[in-house]
Short mmCIF file of C-alpha atoms and ligand atoms in Angstrom, two decimals:
data_model
loop_
_atom_site.label_atom_id
_atom_site.label_comp_id
_atom_site.label_asym_id
_atom_site.label_seq_id
_atom_site.Cartn_x
_atom_site.Cartn_y
_atom_site.Cartn_z
CA MET A 1 136.87 109.49 100.67
CA ARG A 2 133.27 110.07 101.74
CA THR A 3 130.71 107.28 101.70
CA VAL A 4 126.97 107.35 102.28
CA VAL A 5 125.37 104.08 103.44
CA VAL A 6 121.59 103.82 102.91
CA GLY A 7 119.82 101.57 105.42
CA GLY A 8 120.64 100.82 109.07
CA GLY A 9 119.97 97.07 109.24
CA PRO A 10 122.77 94.59 109.95
CA ALA A 11 124.14 95.06 106.40
CA GLY A 12 124.26 98.85 106.64
CA LEU A 13 125.65 98.85 110.18
CA MET A 14 128.46 96.49 109.26
CA ALA A 15 129.11 98.26 105.93
CA SER A 16 129.35 101.70 107.54
CA ALA A 17 131.57 100.47 110.40
CA SER A 18 133.92 98.61 108.04
CA CYS A 19 134.13 101.65 105.76
CA ALA A 20 134.91 104.00 108.65
CA TYR A 21 137.52 101.62 110.14
CA CYS A 22 139.27 101.82 106.76
CA GLY A 23 139.51 105.56 107.22
CA GLY A 24 136.58 106.55 105.04
CA GLN A 25 134.37 109.39 106.28
CA THR A 26 131.02 107.59 106.57
CA VAL A 27 127.41 108.70 106.99
CA LEU A 28 124.69 106.09 107.66
CA ILE A 29 121.19 107.23 106.67
CA GLU A 30 118.26 105.27 108.14
CA ARG A 31 114.62 106.24 107.69
CA ASN A 32 113.55 104.98 111.11
CA GLU A 33 114.33 106.87 114.27
CA LYS A 34 116.77 104.13 115.29
CA PRO A 35 118.77 101.61 113.26
CA GLY A 36 118.10 97.84 113.34
CA LYS A 37 114.30 97.86 113.66
CA LYS A 38 114.02 94.46 111.99
CA LEU A 39 116.84 93.04 114.12
CA TYR A 40 114.70 93.55 117.23
CA ILE A 41 112.08 91.06 116.03
CA THR A 42 114.49 88.43 114.72
CA GLY A 43 114.62 84.97 116.28
CA LYS A 44 111.35 85.72 118.15
CA GLY A 45 113.08 88.63 119.90
CA ARG A 46 116.22 86.58 120.67
CA CYS A 47 118.06 87.17 117.33
CA ASN A 48 119.71 84.10 115.89
CA VAL A 49 122.59 86.24 114.72
CA THR A 50 124.74 83.70 112.90
CA ASN A 51 125.54 80.00 112.62
CA ALA A 52 128.72 78.52 114.06
CA CYS A 53 129.49 76.35 111.07
CA THR A 54 132.22 76.32 108.44
CA PRO A 55 131.78 78.53 105.35
CA ARG A 56 131.32 75.35 103.27
CA GLU A 57 128.47 74.10 105.52
CA PHE A 58 127.09 77.63 105.45
CA LEU A 59 126.91 77.79 101.67
CA GLU A 60 124.88 74.56 101.62
CA LYS A 61 122.12 76.47 103.44
CA VAL A 62 122.05 79.28 100.92
CA VAL A 63 119.12 78.71 98.55
CA THR A 64 119.74 81.42 95.96
CA ASN A 65 123.13 82.23 94.42
CA PRO A 66 125.43 80.56 96.99
CA LYS A 67 128.50 80.91 94.71
CA PHE A 68 128.14 84.69 94.70
CA LEU A 69 128.61 84.69 98.50
CA TYR A 70 131.77 82.60 98.58
CA GLY A 71 134.17 85.57 98.81
CA ALA A 72 132.07 87.47 101.32
CA LEU A 73 131.73 84.51 103.70
CA TYR A 74 135.44 83.80 103.68
CA ALA A 75 136.24 87.50 104.13
CA PHE A 76 133.92 87.89 107.13
CA THR A 77 133.02 84.62 108.84
CA PRO A 78 130.53 83.66 111.58
CA GLU A 79 133.49 83.67 113.96
CA ASP A 80 134.18 87.31 113.06
CA THR A 81 130.55 88.11 113.92
CA VAL A 82 130.89 86.50 117.35
CA ASN A 83 134.21 88.34 117.97
CA ILE A 84 132.65 91.70 117.17
CA LEU A 85 129.64 91.03 119.38
CA GLU A 86 131.79 89.84 122.31
CA SER A 87 134.23 92.72 122.04
CA ASN A 88 131.32 95.16 122.06
CA GLY A 89 129.70 93.87 125.24
CA THR A 90 127.37 91.13 123.93
CA LYS A 91 128.27 87.62 124.99
CA THR A 92 126.94 84.80 122.83
CA LYS A 93 125.92 81.14 123.13
CA VAL A 94 125.50 78.33 120.63
CA GLU A 95 122.28 76.31 120.58
CA ARG A 96 120.92 73.32 118.65
CA GLY A 97 121.94 73.30 115.02
CA ASN A 98 124.91 75.64 115.69
CA ARG A 99 122.55 78.59 116.01
CA VAL A 100 124.25 81.52 117.74
CA PHE A 101 122.19 83.78 120.05
CA PRO A 102 123.12 86.55 122.51
CA LEU A 103 123.63 85.02 125.96
CA SER A 104 120.97 87.41 127.29
CA ASP A 105 118.38 86.11 124.76
CA LYS A 106 117.77 89.77 123.87
CA ALA A 107 117.92 90.82 120.21
CA SER A 108 118.37 94.38 121.42
CA ASP A 109 121.84 93.43 122.73
CA VAL A 110 122.89 92.45 119.21
CA THR A 111 121.73 95.78 117.80
CA LYS A 112 123.44 97.66 120.62
CA ALA A 113 126.76 95.89 119.91
CA PHE A 114 126.65 96.66 116.17
CA VAL A 115 125.67 100.29 116.80
CA LYS A 116 128.52 100.65 119.31
CA TYR A 117 130.95 99.08 116.84
CA ALA A 118 129.90 101.58 114.16
CA GLN A 119 129.94 104.54 116.57
CA ASN A 120 133.44 103.66 117.75
CA ALA A 121 134.57 103.66 114.13
CA GLY A 122 133.28 107.21 113.78
CA VAL A 123 130.18 106.56 111.65
CA VAL A 124 127.81 109.54 111.60
CA PHE A 125 124.17 108.39 112.05
CA GLU A 126 121.48 110.48 110.34
CA GLN A 127 117.74 109.93 110.08
CA GLY A 128 116.33 110.39 106.61
CA ASN A 129 114.33 108.76 103.85
CA VAL A 130 116.47 108.48 100.71
CA THR A 131 114.30 109.22 97.72
CA GLU A 132 116.83 109.74 94.91
CA ILE A 133 120.45 108.97 94.06
CA VAL A 134 122.16 110.43 90.99
CA LYS A 135 125.74 110.39 89.83
CA ASN A 136 127.24 113.42 88.12
CA GLY A 137 130.77 112.73 86.94
CA GLU A 138 132.56 111.21 89.92
CA VAL A 139 130.15 112.57 92.53
CA PHE A 140 126.98 110.96 93.88
CA ARG A 141 124.09 113.11 95.11
CA VAL A 142 121.98 111.33 97.70
CA VAL A 143 118.68 113.10 98.28
CA THR A 144 116.53 112.61 101.38
CA ASN A 145 113.32 114.27 102.57
CA GLU A 146 115.57 116.55 104.65
CA LYS A 147 118.74 117.29 102.71
CA THR A 148 121.17 116.35 99.97
CA TYR A 149 124.52 114.61 100.53
CA GLU A 150 127.45 114.62 98.12
CA CYS A 151 129.83 111.68 98.28
CA ASP A 152 132.35 109.55 96.39
CA SER A 153 130.65 106.23 96.99
CA VAL A 154 127.25 104.89 98.03
CA ILE A 155 126.40 101.58 99.68
CA LEU A 156 122.79 100.50 99.25
CA ALA A 157 121.69 98.26 102.16
CA CYS A 158 117.93 98.84 102.11
CA GLY A 159 116.76 95.25 102.71
CA GLY A 160 114.00 93.48 100.81
CA VAL A 161 110.19 93.88 100.97
CA SER A 162 109.40 91.52 103.86
CA TYR A 163 107.83 92.91 107.03
CA PRO A 164 107.56 96.40 105.43
CA SER A 165 106.57 97.98 108.75
CA THR A 166 110.24 97.62 109.78
CA GLY A 167 111.22 100.08 107.04
CA SER A 168 112.31 97.60 104.39
CA ASN A 169 109.55 98.15 101.86
CA GLY A 170 111.28 97.69 98.52
CA ASP A 171 112.25 101.35 98.00
CA GLY A 172 115.87 100.21 97.73
CA PHE A 173 114.96 98.28 94.59
CA LYS A 174 113.57 101.49 93.04
CA LEU A 175 116.85 103.30 93.83
CA ALA A 176 118.87 100.43 92.30
CA LYS A 177 116.70 100.40 89.16
CA ALA A 178 117.00 104.15 88.74
CA LEU A 179 120.78 103.68 88.75
CA GLY A 180 120.54 101.15 85.90
CA HIS A 181 120.35 97.85 87.75
CA THR A 182 117.92 95.03 87.16
CA VAL A 183 115.98 93.41 89.98
CA THR A 184 115.06 89.73 89.62
CA ALA A 185 111.54 88.44 90.30
CA ILE A 186 110.56 89.08 93.93
CA ARG A 187 109.15 86.01 95.69
CA PRO A 188 108.20 85.15 99.26
CA ALA A 189 110.75 82.99 101.11
CA LEU A 190 110.65 81.36 104.55
CA VAL A 191 106.90 81.87 104.49
CA PRO A 192 103.85 79.83 105.60
CA ILE A 193 102.31 77.46 103.08
CA HIS A 194 98.58 77.51 102.31
CA LEU A 195 96.73 74.24 101.70
CA LYS A 196 93.74 73.38 99.54
CA GLU A 197 92.26 71.26 102.36
CA ASP A 198 90.43 72.88 105.27
CA VAL A 199 92.67 72.55 108.34
CA LYS A 200 90.98 75.19 110.51
CA SER A 201 90.12 72.53 113.12
CA LEU A 202 93.88 71.94 113.57
CA GLN A 203 94.83 75.63 113.85
CA GLY A 204 97.48 76.15 116.54
CA LEU A 205 98.45 72.48 116.74
CA SER A 206 102.22 72.18 116.82
CA LEU A 207 103.97 68.94 115.86
CA LYS A 208 107.52 68.03 116.86
CA ASN A 209 109.77 65.37 115.27
CA VAL A 210 107.78 65.03 112.08
CA SER A 211 109.13 64.65 108.59
CA VAL A 212 107.57 66.78 105.84
CA THR A 213 107.98 66.00 102.14
CA VAL A 214 107.03 68.54 99.50
CA GLY A 215 106.75 67.39 95.88
CA VAL A 216 107.21 63.92 94.43
CA GLY A 217 110.11 61.81 93.23
CA LYS A 218 113.34 63.50 92.19
CA ASN A 219 111.85 66.95 92.67
CA SER A 220 110.90 66.45 96.29
CA TYR A 221 112.37 67.89 99.50
CA THR A 222 112.14 66.21 102.87
CA GLN A 223 112.83 68.05 106.11
CA PHE A 224 112.66 66.75 109.67
CA GLY A 225 111.68 68.90 112.67
CA GLU A 226 108.89 71.06 113.95
CA MET A 227 105.80 72.50 112.25
CA LEU A 228 102.39 73.89 113.13
CA PHE A 229 98.95 74.30 111.60
CA THR A 230 97.56 77.76 110.83
CA ASP A 231 94.10 78.91 109.77
CA LYS A 232 95.03 78.51 106.10
CA GLY A 233 97.63 75.79 106.15
CA VAL A 234 100.97 75.11 107.76
CA SER A 235 103.97 77.00 109.13
CA GLY A 236 106.90 76.48 111.52
CA PRO A 237 110.60 75.80 110.84
CA VAL A 238 110.25 72.78 108.54
CA ILE A 239 107.55 74.43 106.47
CA LEU A 240 109.37 77.78 106.19
CA SER A 241 112.41 76.00 104.79
CA ALA A 242 110.23 74.04 102.36
CA SER A 243 108.70 77.27 101.07
CA SER A 244 112.12 78.64 100.13
CA LEU A 245 112.94 75.48 98.23
CA ILE A 246 109.77 75.52 96.11
CA ASN A 247 109.16 79.24 95.55
CA LYS A 248 110.75 79.23 92.10
CA ILE A 249 108.67 76.35 90.72
CA ASN A 250 104.98 76.18 89.92
CA TYR A 251 104.05 75.03 93.42
CA VAL A 252 100.24 75.23 93.14
CA GLY A 253 98.92 71.67 93.31
CA THR A 254 102.18 70.28 94.68
CA PRO A 255 101.62 67.51 97.26
CA LEU A 256 102.76 68.02 100.85
CA CYS A 257 102.99 64.94 103.04
CA ILE A 258 103.50 64.85 106.79
CA ASP A 259 105.05 61.68 108.20
CA LEU A 260 103.77 61.73 111.79
CA LYS A 261 105.89 58.71 112.77
CA PRO A 262 109.17 59.07 110.86
CA ALA A 263 111.04 56.74 113.25
CA LEU A 264 108.73 53.76 112.46
CA ASP A 265 108.30 51.97 109.13
CA GLU A 266 104.80 50.85 108.14
CA SER A 267 105.06 47.32 109.55
CA THR A 268 106.54 48.49 112.88
CA LEU A 269 103.86 51.15 113.05
CA ASP A 270 101.18 48.46 112.45
CA LYS A 271 102.58 46.47 115.39
CA ARG A 272 102.46 49.61 117.52
CA ILE A 273 98.83 50.26 116.50
CA LEU A 274 97.96 46.62 117.28
CA SER A 275 99.46 46.87 120.75
CA ASP A 276 97.50 50.07 121.40
CA PHE A 277 94.32 48.42 120.15
CA ASP A 278 95.01 45.55 122.53
CA LYS A 279 95.45 47.96 125.42
CA TYR A 280 92.15 49.67 124.55
CA LYS A 281 90.32 46.51 123.39
CA ASN A 282 87.11 47.33 125.23
CA LYS A 283 86.91 50.90 123.86
CA ARG A 284 85.62 52.45 120.69
CA PHE A 285 88.03 53.31 117.86
CA ARG A 286 87.84 57.04 118.62
CA ASN A 287 89.14 56.37 122.14
CA SER A 288 92.04 54.17 121.13
CA LEU A 289 94.55 56.64 119.70
CA ASP A 290 95.49 58.69 122.75
CA ASP A 291 98.95 57.14 123.08
CA LEU A 292 99.71 57.55 119.39
CA LEU A 293 98.64 61.09 118.54
CA PRO A 294 98.13 64.55 120.06
CA LYS A 295 94.53 64.84 121.29
CA SER A 296 93.49 67.61 118.90
CA LEU A 297 94.69 65.63 115.89
CA ILE A 298 92.69 62.49 116.65
CA PRO A 299 89.22 63.58 115.29
CA TYR A 300 90.87 64.83 112.06
CA ILE A 301 92.80 61.57 111.54
CA ILE A 302 89.71 59.50 112.24
CA GLU A 303 87.73 61.48 109.71
CA ARG A 304 90.45 61.14 107.07
CA SER A 305 90.77 57.40 107.74
CA GLY A 306 87.09 56.80 106.93
CA ILE A 307 86.90 54.30 109.81
CA ASN A 308 83.71 54.48 111.86
CA PRO A 309 84.74 56.26 115.10
CA ASP A 310 82.17 54.31 117.12
CA LYS A 311 83.37 50.94 115.96
CA PRO A 312 84.67 48.75 118.81
CA VAL A 313 88.45 48.65 118.53
CA ASN A 314 88.52 44.83 118.35
CA SER A 315 86.45 44.91 115.16
CA VAL A 316 88.71 47.31 113.21
CA SER A 317 89.86 45.19 110.25
CA ARG A 318 93.43 44.59 109.05
CA GLU A 319 92.63 46.65 105.91
CA GLU A 320 91.37 49.53 108.01
CA ARG A 321 94.52 49.36 110.13
CA ALA A 322 96.60 49.53 106.98
CA VAL A 323 94.71 52.67 105.89
CA LEU A 324 95.39 54.23 109.30
CA ALA A 325 99.12 53.38 109.20
CA LYS A 326 99.40 54.79 105.68
CA LEU A 327 97.76 58.00 106.81
CA LEU A 328 100.08 58.37 109.78
CA LYS A 329 103.07 57.83 107.49
CA CYS A 330 101.74 60.33 104.94
CA LEU A 331 99.08 62.74 106.04
CA ASN A 332 98.77 64.24 102.58
CA PHE A 333 97.69 67.72 101.49
CA THR A 334 97.83 69.87 98.38
CA ILE A 335 99.58 73.23 98.27
CA SER A 336 97.29 76.04 97.12
CA ALA A 337 99.59 79.05 97.65
CA LEU A 338 102.49 80.51 99.57
CA GLY A 339 102.01 83.33 102.07
CA SER A 340 102.63 86.84 100.71
CA VAL A 341 106.09 88.26 100.14
CA GLU A 342 105.44 90.71 102.98
CA GLN A 343 104.84 87.80 105.36
CA GLY A 344 108.10 86.09 104.43
CA ILE A 345 110.99 86.08 106.87
CA VAL A 346 113.16 87.03 103.91
CA THR A 347 112.66 88.20 100.35
CA SER A 348 113.82 85.97 97.52
CA GLY A 349 114.97 87.96 94.49
CA GLY A 350 116.63 91.36 94.38
CA VAL A 351 119.48 93.17 92.68
CA ASN A 352 120.79 90.86 89.97
CA VAL A 353 124.08 89.46 91.26
CA SER A 354 125.55 89.16 87.77
CA GLU A 355 125.73 92.98 87.85
CA VAL A 356 127.71 93.03 91.13
CA ASN A 357 131.38 92.10 91.65
CA PRO A 358 131.32 89.28 94.25
CA LYS A 359 134.83 90.17 95.44
CA THR A 360 133.96 93.76 96.35
CA MET A 361 130.12 94.10 96.20
CA GLU A 362 130.70 96.99 93.80
CA SER A 363 128.27 97.52 90.95
CA LYS A 364 129.60 96.52 87.54
CA ILE A 365 127.38 99.24 86.08
CA VAL A 366 128.04 102.29 88.28
CA LYS A 367 131.55 102.76 89.70
CA GLY A 368 131.49 103.66 93.39
CA LEU A 369 128.05 102.08 94.00
CA TYR A 370 127.96 99.04 96.31
CA PHE A 371 125.25 96.68 97.55
CA ALA A 372 124.89 94.69 100.74
CA GLY A 373 122.37 92.44 102.48
CA GLU A 374 118.92 91.27 101.62
CA MET A 375 118.48 93.66 98.70
CA LEU A 376 120.81 91.38 96.72
CA ASP A 377 119.30 88.33 95.02
CA VAL A 378 120.48 85.93 97.74
CA ASP A 379 118.57 84.14 100.49
CA ALA A 380 119.17 81.23 102.84
CA LEU A 381 117.31 78.86 105.14
CA THR A 382 116.67 79.59 108.83
CA GLY A 383 119.53 79.20 111.32
CA GLY A 384 121.23 82.61 111.46
CA PHE A 385 122.36 82.48 107.84
CA ASN A 386 120.48 85.52 106.57
CA ILE A 387 121.87 87.99 109.11
CA GLN A 388 125.37 86.60 108.52
CA ILE A 389 124.90 87.16 104.77
CA ALA A 390 123.97 90.78 105.53
CA LEU A 391 127.07 91.18 107.74
CA SER A 392 129.50 89.47 105.32
CA THR A 393 128.33 91.39 102.26
CA GLY A 394 128.22 94.57 104.36
CA TYR A 395 131.82 94.03 105.42
CA LEU A 396 133.04 93.54 101.84
CA ALA A 397 131.11 96.57 100.56
CA GLY A 398 132.34 98.73 103.46
CA THR A 399 136.02 97.81 103.27
CA ASN A 400 136.06 98.29 99.51
CA ALA A 401 134.16 101.56 99.54
CA GLY A 402 136.52 102.69 102.31
CA GLY A 403 139.30 101.96 99.86
CA ASN A 404 141.40 99.87 102.15
CA TYR A 405 140.69 96.26 101.41
CA ASP A 406 143.68 93.95 100.87
C1 FAD B 1 110.28 88.13 111.88
C2 FAD B 1 111.68 87.93 111.34
C3 FAD B 1 112.58 87.13 112.03
C4 FAD B 1 113.88 86.93 111.53
N1 FAD B 1 114.76 86.19 112.25
C5 FAD B 1 116.02 85.99 111.79
C6 FAD B 1 116.98 85.29 112.57
O1 FAD B 1 116.75 84.94 113.72
N2 FAD B 1 118.20 85.07 112.00
C7 FAD B 1 118.54 85.52 110.74
O2 FAD B 1 119.66 85.28 110.28
N3 FAD B 1 117.65 86.25 110.00
C8 FAD B 1 116.43 86.51 110.50
N4 FAD B 1 115.53 87.27 109.78
C9 FAD B 1 116.00 87.85 108.49
C10 FAD B 1 116.89 89.06 108.76
O3 FAD B 1 116.26 89.92 109.69
C11 FAD B 1 117.18 89.83 107.45
O4 FAD B 1 117.66 88.96 106.49
C12 FAD B 1 118.20 90.95 107.74
O5 FAD B 1 117.68 91.89 108.66
C13 FAD B 1 118.56 91.68 106.44
O6 FAD B 1 119.44 92.73 106.78
P1 FAD B 1 119.56 94.02 105.85
O7 FAD B 1 120.47 94.96 106.59
O8 FAD B 1 119.95 93.61 104.49
O9 FAD B 1 118.11 94.63 105.75
P2 FAD B 1 117.11 95.18 106.88
O10 FAD B 1 117.40 94.58 108.21
O11 FAD B 1 115.77 94.99 106.29
O12 FAD B 1 117.47 96.72 106.99
C14 FAD B 1 117.26 97.61 105.93
C15 FAD B 1 117.11 98.99 106.50
O13 FAD B 1 117.08 99.96 105.44
C16 FAD B 1 116.17 100.99 105.76
N5 FAD B 1 115.74 101.62 104.51
C17 FAD B 1 115.13 101.07 103.45
N6 FAD B 1 114.93 101.95 102.47
C18 FAD B 1 115.42 103.13 102.92
C19 FAD B 1 115.51 104.44 102.36
N7 FAD B 1 115.04 104.68 101.11
N8 FAD B 1 116.06 105.42 103.09
C20 FAD B 1 116.55 105.19 104.36
N9 FAD B 1 116.50 103.97 104.93
C21 FAD B 1 115.95 102.94 104.22
C22 FAD B 1 115.06 100.26 106.49
O14 FAD B 1 114.32 101.14 107.32
C23 FAD B 1 115.82 99.20 107.28
O15 FAD B 1 116.11 99.63 108.59
C24 FAD B 1 114.26 87.52 110.28
C25 FAD B 1 113.35 88.34 109.60
C26 FAD B 1 112.08 88.55 110.12
C27 FAD B 1 111.12 89.45 109.37
#
């Protein structure tokens, strides 16, 4: 049994290793000089490789098609990921939110461990850009810029279209389409959000412990954590998650509200403001907010409040205080756009999962063709979930293509 795996990201590395450990002769073709180029930049160079939670908790973090991943996540769990890393020389640690990182804080150690795992299994690594795949009878022909491979099965693990400079530029979708598959609408996910309002003066300001609500009423999402302002809008963990939750709706014009004081209700916040005003009673309004807000946010809040900055603090009226408290509880903006799909941490959309067997990752259209990783129409929030999805689907595809899955 000979298998060609296209793409040397986490999905392809795990798929090829799993296939080879099942006894299948396996070639991994990657267009870059080395595999795992995207892995190097994950988790800000530290690689949040998985999340130490239960499969059930895991699936709650999957935004698109969680049910499809059920079999894969039970077949190859976050614990399996940690075991493989540790037994291939990369110790791990668990941080806030169950996020698993290499102990060394070096993403390169994660890549090294997966490459070693695949090499030990006997995977043959080849550099090449796959441009065409055809099936004649039972045999696949995989064509690269260099040569043509003949094989019994093919695993496509080409990633999505995000960060195309890493090699994942959507070519995998073309290969899948040419083999008869459909690809669902491609959308940016885990991406910065652009705002209608001008926030350039706040660019670079990072806010911790805020609560961000996107949308209104039943169709709203609230997330607590960290965010930051960019030249065109907002980004950071809370915002990236929000982008994935709204990318399938008509988000233009959707309200985005930042609660700067989520731990205080409006009346407690008013008391807090009053006590600050008392402390600074001989100052002007613009000099009375230093204990309440980051310095660079104060001029913006004052402008939005409409309160005269030069007013003596002791003459700020109760109504004006109420306006200020309201603003701190909901600094409101309007979404104008999401960042581009190339800027997204992951791609939402991909090979239609209704055309793929979730128990094996084999195509329901072409026998012997398998899919793994981000090129499938699945995506999750931040926290190590996306790499684990690549590894779990890669494992299922590899063991089944290798013909030895029980
Ligand atoms: C900046 C950034 C930070 C991230 N941080 C995290 C994180 O900390 N934790 C987390 O879980 N996820 C993170 N992600 C997401 C995660 O990196 C991806 O979900 C994951 O890499 C997907 O794995 P994959 O193997 O499916 O695809 P990829 O890693 O994209 O690999 C696909 C490979 O296929 C190759 N390829 C494509 N087409 C061809 C072709 N025609 N011929 C030959 N080779 C081809 C590409 O060169 C590429 O190497 C991050 C992503 C980015 C961009």
